[in-house]
CSV table of C-alpha atoms and ligand atoms in Angstrom, one decimal:
chain,number,residue,atom,x,y,z
A,1,MET,CA,-36.9,22.5,-26.3
A,2,LYS,CA,-33.6,22.6,-24.5
A,3,ILE,CA,-31.6,19.4,-24.4
A,4,ALA,CA,-29.6,18.8,-21.2
A,5,ASP,CA,-25.8,19.4,-21.5
A,6,ARG,CA,-24.9,16.1,-20.1
A,7,VAL,CA,-26.8,14.4,-22.9
A,8,GLN,CA,-25.5,16.6,-25.6
A,9,GLN,CA,-21.9,15.9,-24.6
A,10,ILE,CA,-22.4,12.1,-25.3
A,11,PRO,CA,-21.9,11.3,-29.0
A,12,PRO,CA,-24.3,8.9,-30.7
A,13,SER,CA,-23.3,5.2,-30.5
A,14,GLY,CA,-20.5,4.5,-33.1
A,15,ILE,CA,-22.0,1.1,-33.7
A,16,ARG,CA,-25.5,2.3,-34.6
A,17,LYS,CA,-24.1,5.0,-36.9
A,18,PHE,CA,-22.3,2.3,-38.9
A,19,PHE,CA,-25.3,0.0,-39.0
A,20,GLU,CA,-27.5,2.7,-40.4
A,21,ILE,CA,-25.4,2.5,-43.6
A,22,ALA,CA,-25.6,-1.3,-43.6
A,23,GLU,CA,-29.4,-1.2,-43.3
A,24,GLU,CA,-29.7,0.7,-46.6
A,25,MET,CA,-27.8,-2.0,-48.5
A,26,ASP,CA,-28.7,-5.5,-49.8
A,27,ASP,CA,-26.8,-8.7,-49.3
A,28,VAL,CA,-24.9,-7.5,-46.2
A,29,ILE,CA,-23.3,-10.0,-43.9
A,30,SER,CA,-23.2,-8.4,-40.5
A,31,LEU,CA,-20.4,-9.4,-38.2
A,32,GLY,CA,-21.1,-6.2,-36.2
A,33,VAL,CA,-23.8,-6.8,-33.8
A,34,GLY,CA,-23.3,-8.2,-30.3
A,35,GLU,CA,-26.3,-10.3,-30.4
A,36,PRO,CA,-26.7,-14.1,-30.6
A,37,ASP,CA,-28.1,-15.4,-33.9
A,38,PHE,CA,-29.8,-18.2,-31.9
A,39,THR,CA,-33.4,-18.0,-30.7
A,40,ALA,CA,-34.1,-18.3,-27.0
A,41,PRO,CA,-34.6,-22.0,-25.9
A,42,TRP,CA,-38.1,-23.2,-26.5
A,43,ALA,CA,-38.8,-24.1,-22.9
A,44,ALA,CA,-38.1,-20.5,-21.9
A,45,ARG,CA,-40.3,-19.1,-24.6
A,46,GLU,CA,-43.1,-21.5,-23.7
A,47,ALA,CA,-42.9,-20.5,-20.0
A,48,ALA,CA,-43.3,-16.9,-21.1
A,49,ILE,CA,-46.3,-17.8,-23.3
A,50,ASP,CA,-47.8,-19.9,-20.4
A,51,SER,CA,-47.4,-17.0,-18.0
A,52,LEU,CA,-49.4,-14.8,-20.4
A,53,LYS,CA,-52.0,-17.4,-20.8
A,54,ALA,CA,-52.3,-17.6,-17.1
A,55,GLY,CA,-52.8,-13.9,-16.9
A,56,LYS,CA,-49.5,-13.0,-15.3
A,57,THR,CA,-49.5,-9.5,-16.5
A,58,SER,CA,-49.0,-7.5,-13.4
A,59,TYR,CA,-45.9,-6.0,-11.8
A,60,THR,CA,-43.7,-8.3,-9.7
A,61,ALA,CA,-41.9,-7.3,-6.5
A,62,ASN,CA,-39.5,-4.4,-7.3
A,63,ARG,CA,-36.5,-6.6,-6.8
A,64,GLY,CA,-38.0,-9.3,-9.1
A,65,MET,CA,-39.9,-12.5,-8.4
A,66,ARG,CA,-38.8,-14.3,-5.3
A,67,GLU,CA,-38.6,-17.6,-7.1
A,68,LEU,CA,-36.4,-16.1,-9.8
A,69,ARG,CA,-34.0,-14.6,-7.2
A,70,GLU,CA,-33.8,-17.9,-5.5
A,71,GLU,CA,-33.0,-19.7,-8.7
A,72,ILE,CA,-30.3,-17.0,-9.5
A,73,SER,CA,-28.8,-17.5,-6.1
A,74,LYS,CA,-28.7,-21.2,-6.5
A,75,ARG,CA,-27.1,-20.9,-9.9
A,76,VAL,CA,-24.3,-18.5,-9.0
A,77,SER,CA,-23.5,-20.6,-5.9
A,78,THR,CA,-23.0,-23.8,-7.8
A,79,GLN,CA,-21.5,-22.4,-11.0
A,80,TYR,CA,-19.4,-19.5,-9.9
A,81,ASP,CA,-18.8,-20.1,-6.2
A,82,LEU,CA,-20.6,-16.9,-5.2
A,83,SER,CA,-23.2,-16.8,-2.5
A,84,TYR,CA,-25.9,-14.1,-2.5
A,85,ASP,CA,-29.1,-14.0,-0.4
A,86,PRO,CA,-32.2,-13.9,-2.6
A,87,ASP,CA,-33.9,-11.7,0.0
A,88,ASP,CA,-31.7,-8.7,-0.1
A,89,GLU,CA,-28.6,-9.2,-2.2
A,90,ILE,CA,-30.1,-9.7,-5.7
A,91,LEU,CA,-31.9,-7.2,-7.9
A,92,VAL,CA,-33.6,-8.3,-11.1
A,93,THR,CA,-33.3,-5.6,-13.8
A,94,ALA,CA,-34.4,-4.9,-17.4
A,95,GLY,CA,-31.2,-6.3,-18.8
A,96,ALA,CA,-27.7,-5.9,-17.4
A,97,SER,CA,-27.9,-2.4,-19.0
A,98,GLU,CA,-30.4,-1.2,-16.5
A,99,GLY,CA,-28.4,-2.8,-13.7
A,100,LEU,CA,-25.3,-0.9,-14.7
A,101,ASP,CA,-27.2,2.4,-15.1
A,102,VAL,CA,-28.9,2.0,-11.7
A,103,ALA,CA,-25.5,1.2,-10.1
A,104,PHE,CA,-23.9,4.3,-11.5
A,105,ARG,CA,-26.7,6.5,-10.3
A,106,ALA,CA,-26.8,4.8,-6.9
A,107,LEU,CA,-23.1,4.7,-6.2
A,108,VAL,CA,-21.4,7.6,-8.1
A,109,ASP,CA,-21.4,11.1,-6.7
A,110,PRO,CA,-20.6,14.1,-9.0
A,111,GLY,CA,-16.9,14.3,-9.5
A,112,ASP,CA,-16.2,10.7,-8.5
A,113,VAL,CA,-13.5,9.1,-10.7
A,114,VAL,CA,-14.6,5.9,-12.3
A,115,ALA,CA,-11.8,3.9,-13.9
A,116,ILE,CA,-13.0,1.8,-16.9
A,117,ALA,CA,-10.9,-1.0,-18.4
A,118,GLN,CA,-10.9,-0.4,-22.1
A,119,PRO,CA,-11.5,-1.3,-24.9
A,120,SER,CA,-14.9,-1.7,-23.3
A,121,TYR,CA,-18.6,-2.1,-23.9
A,122,ILE,CA,-20.0,1.3,-25.1
A,123,SER,CA,-22.4,2.0,-22.2
A,124,TYR,CA,-20.0,2.5,-19.3
A,125,VAL,CA,-18.6,5.9,-20.3
A,126,PRO,CA,-22.1,7.4,-20.9
A,127,GLY,CA,-23.5,5.7,-17.8
A,128,VAL,CA,-20.8,7.3,-15.6
A,129,THR,CA,-21.2,10.7,-17.3
A,130,PHE,CA,-25.0,10.7,-16.8
A,131,ALA,CA,-24.4,10.0,-13.2
A,132,GLY,CA,-22.0,13.0,-13.0
A,133,GLY,CA,-18.9,11.0,-12.5
A,134,GLU,CA,-15.6,11.3,-14.4
A,135,PRO,CA,-14.6,8.3,-16.5
A,136,LEU,CA,-10.9,7.4,-16.4
A,137,PRO,CA,-10.0,5.1,-19.3
A,138,VAL,CA,-7.5,2.3,-18.4
A,139,ALA,CA,-6.1,1.2,-21.7
A,140,THR,CA,-5.4,-2.6,-21.9
A,141,ARG,CA,-2.9,-3.8,-24.5
A,142,GLU,CA,-2.8,-6.5,-27.1
A,143,GLU,CA,0.7,-7.5,-25.9
A,144,ASP,CA,-1.0,-8.5,-22.6
A,145,ASP,CA,-3.9,-10.2,-24.5
A,146,PHE,CA,-6.1,-7.2,-23.4
A,147,LYS,CA,-6.0,-8.3,-19.7
A,148,LEU,CA,-6.0,-5.9,-16.9
A,149,THR,CA,-2.8,-5.8,-14.9
A,150,THR,CA,-1.7,-4.1,-11.7
A,151,GLU,CA,1.0,-2.3,-13.7
A,152,LEU,CA,-1.7,-0.8,-16.0
A,153,LEU,CA,-3.9,0.1,-13.0
A,154,SER,CA,-1.0,1.9,-11.3
A,155,ALA,CA,0.2,3.6,-14.5
A,156,HIS,CA,-3.3,5.1,-15.1
A,157,GLY,CA,-3.6,6.4,-11.6
A,158,VAL,CA,-6.4,4.0,-10.6
A,159,ALA,CA,-5.1,4.0,-7.0
A,160,ASP,CA,-6.7,7.4,-6.6
A,161,ALA,CA,-10.0,6.5,-8.3
A,162,ASP,CA,-13.3,5.7,-6.5
A,163,MET,CA,-14.5,2.9,-8.7
A,164,LEU,CA,-13.3,0.3,-11.2
A,165,VAL,CA,-15.5,-1.1,-14.0
A,166,LEU,CA,-14.3,-4.3,-15.6
A,167,CYS,CA,-15.8,-6.7,-18.1
A,168,TYR,CA,-14.3,-10.2,-18.5
A,169,PRO,CA,-15.0,-12.1,-20.7
A,170,ASN,CA,-14.6,-8.9,-22.6
A,171,ASN,CA,-16.7,-7.1,-25.2
A,172,PRO,CA,-15.1,-6.2,-27.7
A,173,THR,CA,-11.8,-8.1,-27.4
A,174,GLY,CA,-13.0,-11.6,-26.3
A,175,ALA,CA,-10.3,-11.5,-23.7
A,176,ILE,CA,-10.7,-13.5,-20.5
A,177,MET,CA,-8.7,-13.4,-17.2
A,178,THR,CA,-7.4,-16.5,-15.3
A,179,ALA,CA,-8.0,-16.8,-11.6
A,180,GLU,CA,-4.4,-15.9,-10.9
A,181,GLU,CA,-4.5,-12.8,-13.0
A,182,MET,CA,-7.8,-11.7,-11.4
A,183,ALA,CA,-6.4,-12.3,-8.0
A,184,GLU,CA,-3.8,-9.6,-8.6
A,185,VAL,CA,-6.4,-7.1,-9.7
A,186,ALA,CA,-8.4,-8.0,-6.5
A,187,ASP,CA,-5.3,-7.3,-4.4
A,188,PHE,CA,-4.9,-3.9,-6.0
A,189,VAL,CA,-8.6,-3.1,-5.5
A,190,ARG,CA,-8.5,-4.1,-1.8
A,191,GLU,CA,-5.3,-2.2,-1.2
A,192,HIS,CA,-6.7,1.0,-2.7
A,193,ASP,CA,-10.2,0.7,-1.3
A,194,LEU,CA,-12.0,0.7,-4.7
A,195,THR,CA,-15.6,-0.2,-5.4
A,196,VAL,CA,-15.8,-2.6,-8.4
A,197,LEU,CA,-18.5,-3.0,-11.0
A,198,ALA,CA,-18.0,-6.4,-12.6
A,199,ASP,CA,-19.9,-6.9,-15.8
A,200,GLU,CA,-20.0,-10.7,-16.2
A,201,ILE,CA,-22.7,-11.0,-18.9
A,202,TYR,CA,-20.4,-13.3,-20.9
A,203,ALA,CA,-19.5,-15.5,-17.9
A,204,ASP,CA,-21.0,-18.6,-19.5
A,205,LEU,CA,-19.2,-18.1,-22.8
A,206,THR,CA,-15.6,-19.1,-22.3
A,207,TYR,CA,-13.7,-21.6,-24.4
A,208,GLY,CA,-11.1,-23.3,-22.2
A,209,ASP,CA,-10.6,-21.8,-18.8
A,210,ASP,CA,-13.8,-21.3,-16.7
A,211,HIS,CA,-14.8,-17.8,-15.7
A,212,THR,CA,-13.6,-16.5,-12.3
A,213,SER,CA,-15.5,-13.7,-10.7
A,214,ILE,CA,-13.5,-11.0,-9.0
A,215,ALA,CA,-16.1,-11.1,-6.2
A,216,THR,CA,-14.8,-14.6,-5.1
A,217,PHE,CA,-11.5,-13.2,-3.8
A,218,GLU,CA,-11.1,-12.3,-0.1
A,219,GLY,CA,-12.6,-9.0,0.8
A,220,LEU,CA,-14.0,-8.4,-2.7
A,221,ARG,CA,-17.6,-9.5,-2.3
A,222,GLU,CA,-18.1,-6.6,0.1
A,223,ARG,CA,-17.0,-4.0,-2.5
A,224,THR,CA,-18.2,-5.5,-5.7
A,225,VAL,CA,-21.4,-5.4,-7.7
A,226,VAL,CA,-21.7,-8.3,-10.1
A,227,PHE,CA,-23.9,-8.0,-13.2
A,228,ASN,CA,-25.2,-10.8,-15.3
A,229,GLY,CA,-28.2,-11.6,-17.5
A,230,PHE,CA,-30.0,-13.7,-20.0
A,231,SER,CA,-29.2,-11.8,-23.2
A,232,LYS,CA,-26.1,-13.6,-24.2
A,233,ALA,CA,-25.8,-17.1,-22.9
A,234,TYR,CA,-29.6,-17.8,-23.3
A,235,ALA,CA,-30.0,-15.7,-26.5
A,236,MET,CA,-32.7,-13.7,-24.9
A,237,THR,CA,-31.7,-10.1,-25.8
A,238,GLY,CA,-35.2,-8.9,-26.7
A,239,LEU,CA,-36.7,-10.1,-23.4
A,240,ARG,CA,-34.6,-7.6,-21.5
A,241,LEU,CA,-33.7,-9.4,-18.4
A,242,GLY,CA,-30.6,-9.2,-16.2
A,243,TYR,CA,-29.6,-9.1,-12.5
A,244,ALA,CA,-27.2,-7.4,-10.1
A,245,MET,CA,-25.7,-9.0,-7.0
A,246,ALA,CA,-24.1,-7.0,-4.1
A,247,PRO,CA,-24.2,-6.6,-0.4
A,248,PRO,CA,-27.6,-5.6,1.1
A,249,GLN,CA,-27.0,-1.8,1.5
A,250,VAL,CA,-25.9,-1.6,-2.2
A,251,ILE,CA,-28.8,-3.6,-3.5
A,252,SER,CA,-31.1,-1.5,-1.4
A,253,ALA,CA,-29.7,1.8,-2.8
A,254,MET,CA,-29.9,0.4,-6.3
A,255,ASN,CA,-33.5,-0.7,-5.7
A,256,ARG,CA,-34.4,2.9,-4.7
A,257,VAL,CA,-33.4,4.1,-8.2
A,258,HIS,CA,-34.9,1.0,-9.9
A,259,GLN,CA,-38.3,1.3,-8.1
A,260,TYR,CA,-38.7,4.9,-9.3
A,261,THR,CA,-37.7,4.3,-12.9
A,262,MET,CA,-38.4,0.7,-13.8
A,263,LEU,CA,-40.7,-0.4,-11.0
A,264,SER,CA,-40.0,-4.0,-11.8
A,265,ALA,CA,-38.3,-5.9,-14.6
A,266,PRO,CA,-40.6,-7.3,-17.3
A,267,THR,CA,-42.8,-9.9,-15.8
A,268,THR,CA,-43.1,-12.2,-18.9
A,269,ALA,CA,-39.3,-12.2,-19.2
A,270,GLN,CA,-38.9,-13.1,-15.6
A,271,TYR,CA,-41.0,-16.3,-16.2
A,272,ALA,CA,-38.8,-17.1,-19.2
A,273,ALA,CA,-35.7,-16.5,-17.2
A,274,LEU,CA,-36.9,-18.8,-14.4
A,275,GLU,CA,-37.4,-21.6,-16.8
A,276,ALA,CA,-34.1,-20.9,-18.6
A,277,LEU,CA,-32.3,-21.4,-15.3
A,278,ARG,CA,-34.3,-24.5,-14.5
A,279,SER,CA,-34.2,-26.5,-17.7
A,280,CYS,CA,-32.2,-24.9,-20.5
A,281,ASP,CA,-28.6,-25.6,-19.6
A,282,SER,CA,-28.1,-28.2,-22.4
A,283,GLU,CA,-29.1,-25.5,-25.0
A,284,VAL,CA,-26.4,-23.2,-23.5
A,285,VAL,CA,-23.8,-25.9,-23.8
A,286,GLU,CA,-24.8,-26.5,-27.4
A,287,MET,CA,-24.7,-22.8,-28.3
A,288,ARG,CA,-21.3,-22.5,-26.6
A,289,LYS,CA,-20.0,-25.5,-28.7
A,290,GLN,CA,-21.1,-23.8,-31.9
A,291,TYR,CA,-19.6,-20.4,-30.9
A,292,ASN,CA,-16.3,-22.2,-30.2
A,293,ARG,CA,-16.4,-23.8,-33.6
A,294,ARG,CA,-17.0,-20.5,-35.2
A,295,ARG,CA,-14.3,-18.8,-33.1
A,296,GLN,CA,-11.7,-21.4,-34.3
A,297,PHE,CA,-12.8,-21.0,-37.9
A,298,VAL,CA,-12.6,-17.2,-37.8
A,299,LEU,CA,-9.2,-17.2,-36.1
A,300,SER,CA,-7.8,-19.7,-38.6
A,301,ARG,CA,-9.1,-17.7,-41.6
A,302,PHE,CA,-7.6,-14.4,-40.3
A,303,SER,CA,-4.3,-16.3,-39.8
A,304,GLU,CA,-4.4,-17.6,-43.3
A,305,MET,CA,-4.9,-14.1,-44.6
A,306,GLY,CA,-1.9,-12.9,-42.6
A,307,ILE,CA,-4.0,-10.7,-40.4
A,308,ASP,CA,-2.8,-10.6,-36.8
A,309,CYS,CA,-5.5,-11.6,-34.4
A,310,PHE,CA,-5.0,-12.3,-30.7
A,311,GLU,CA,-6.6,-15.6,-29.5
A,312,ALA,CA,-9.8,-14.5,-27.9
A,313,LYS,CA,-11.1,-17.1,-25.5
A,314,GLY,CA,-14.5,-15.7,-24.4
A,315,ALA,CA,-17.7,-13.9,-25.4
A,316,PHE,CA,-18.4,-14.1,-29.2
A,317,TYR,CA,-15.9,-11.6,-30.6
A,318,VAL,CA,-12.4,-11.6,-32.0
A,319,PHE,CA,-10.4,-8.3,-32.3
A,320,PRO,CA,-8.0,-8.5,-35.3
A,321,GLU,CA,-5.6,-5.8,-36.2
A,322,CYS,CA,-6.8,-3.7,-39.1
A,323,PRO,CA,-4.7,-4.1,-42.2
A,324,TRP,CA,-5.1,-0.4,-43.0
A,325,ASP,CA,-4.1,2.6,-40.9
A,326,ASP,CA,-7.5,4.1,-41.1
A,327,THR,CA,-9.9,1.7,-39.6
A,328,ASP,CA,-13.0,3.8,-40.4
A,329,ALA,CA,-12.0,3.9,-44.1
A,330,PHE,CA,-11.3,0.1,-44.1
A,331,ALA,CA,-14.7,-0.7,-42.5
A,332,GLU,CA,-16.6,1.6,-44.8
A,333,ALA,CA,-14.8,0.3,-48.0
A,334,LEU,CA,-15.3,-3.3,-46.9
A,335,LEU,CA,-19.0,-2.6,-46.4
A,336,GLU,CA,-19.5,-0.8,-49.6
A,337,GLU,CA,-17.4,-3.1,-51.8
A,338,GLN,CA,-18.1,-6.5,-50.3
A,339,GLY,CA,-21.1,-6.0,-48.1
A,340,VAL,CA,-19.4,-7.1,-44.9
A,341,ALA,CA,-20.1,-5.1,-41.7
A,342,LEU,CA,-17.7,-5.0,-38.8
A,343,VAL,CA,-17.0,-2.3,-36.2
A,344,PRO,CA,-13.9,-0.1,-35.9
A,345,GLY,CA,-12.2,-0.8,-32.6
A,346,HIS,CA,-11.9,2.8,-31.6
A,347,VAL,CA,-15.7,2.8,-31.0
A,348,PHE,CA,-14.8,0.9,-27.8
A,349,GLY,CA,-12.3,3.5,-26.6
A,350,ASP,CA,-9.0,4.9,-27.9
A,351,SER,CA,-7.1,1.8,-26.9
A,352,GLY,CA,-9.2,-0.1,-29.5
A,353,GLU,CA,-7.8,2.0,-32.3
A,354,GLY,CA,-6.1,-0.1,-35.0
A,355,HIS,CA,-8.4,-3.0,-34.5
A,356,LEU,CA,-11.7,-4.3,-35.7
A,357,ARG,CA,-14.4,-6.0,-33.7
A,358,VAL,CA,-15.7,-9.1,-35.5
A,359,SER,CA,-18.7,-10.9,-33.9
A,360,TYR,CA,-19.1,-14.6,-34.7
A,361,ALA,CA,-22.6,-14.7,-33.4
A,362,THR,CA,-23.5,-15.6,-37.0
A,363,GLY,CA,-24.0,-18.9,-38.7
A,364,LEU,CA,-21.0,-20.8,-40.0
A,365,ASN,CA,-22.1,-20.6,-43.6
A,366,GLU,CA,-22.4,-16.8,-43.4
A,367,LEU,CA,-19.1,-16.6,-41.6
A,368,ARG,CA,-17.5,-18.7,-44.4
A,369,GLU,CA,-18.9,-16.3,-47.0
A,370,ALA,CA,-17.9,-13.2,-45.0
A,371,MET,CA,-14.3,-14.4,-44.6
A,372,ALA,CA,-14.1,-15.2,-48.3
A,373,ARG,CA,-15.3,-11.7,-49.1
A,374,ILE,CA,-12.8,-10.1,-46.7
A,375,GLU,CA,-10.1,-12.2,-48.4
A,376,ALA,CA,-11.3,-11.0,-51.8
A,377,PHE,CA,-11.3,-7.4,-50.6
A,378,LEU,CA,-7.7,-7.7,-49.4
A,379,GLY,CA,-6.6,-9.6,-52.5
B,1,LIG,N1,-22.7,-5.7,-21.0
B,1,LIG,C1,-21.9,-6.1,-22.1
B,1,LIG,C2,-20.5,-6.3,-21.9
B,1,LIG,C3,-22.5,-6.2,-23.3
B,1,LIG,O1,-21.8,-6.6,-24.4
B,1,LIG,C4,-23.9,-6.0,-23.4
B,1,LIG,C5,-24.6,-6.1,-24.7
B,1,LIG,O2,-24.0,-6.1,-25.8
B,1,LIG,C6,-24.6,-5.7,-22.3
B,1,LIG,C7,-24.0,-5.5,-21.1
B,1,LIG,C8,-26.1,-5.4,-22.3
B,1,LIG,O3,-26.8,-6.5,-21.8
B,1,LIG,P1,-28.4,-6.6,-21.6
B,1,LIG,O4,-29.0,-7.0,-22.9
B,1,LIG,O5,-28.5,-7.6,-20.6
B,1,LIG,O6,-28.8,-5.2,-21.3
């Protein structure tokens, strides 16, 4: 059978390729996956089980259960100073991934230029390409702590783009942006009449400054789609639940794509998410504390080894410089000789070249062992 050109032109995920090698080996410590090692809070799991016991196995409303949309609306208004109407400004999706895909398909016309702050999560470029748009990478730099600046936006010609995709706290660098820094990006976006897709899936995972959403700046709510979900902060990756927030006409357009592809997000997961928002905040606080301990440990160990590593303050990644020129060769040799898996930074865009993504969503004991093995490898 013929495979569509737009699919053939997308290479397989660089992360998966690497993990296929790791899966064949014994005694591998993986610092490669972007997935919490924690289990979803018990109350959320119990709510999912109870919903099944009660026979809640039907579709929900296309946009998601009303109660859940209300709870999401309440949460973002108290925590992030954003106000969205549960009736027509929130769409519950099968993970933030589905939300992003639906947004690209609903908002991007063939030939539209979509600027993507990179290094970035691996789905944005394929998502834009599948929608017929043209990705425009905007390379952030270690010297700016991988933040997006108006200088970079201008230098990459984003003034003439149609859309800007940004992700802070960032995967893969762990970078965050302060309110002042985000305000400058917001000014640029307003001035050049851009639409923004803000992937805020790591919003709850910052260590120091709280997260500021770009949608909170004047005139930005009208032109931004905010994405969030339960995979990271609530350790619910397998339940596949996320949400998008935007003005009514945008949510309505996204819902048109969503209703013909997903129909509604998984019902059982929606019950779990509802309970997560209602009663699981203390677990999120505890997980964040543990991530922060691990982050400090990993940063201090890289520093002891003489490896340059910028101080990541969000998500659960650090992004050290690779001690070898060839990052693929380094990652492969480290995996083969010491059984430690990490991801070469170029997988996240050319601007990630020369770095490695190290996930600390792994227990402290395993991290200790992994760092000792990296030290032995370098020694
Ligand atoms: N956005 C970013 C930045 C991510 O890192 C990930 C997963 O790694 C996702 C979205 C996907 O999230 P979900 O599990 O909600 O689809």
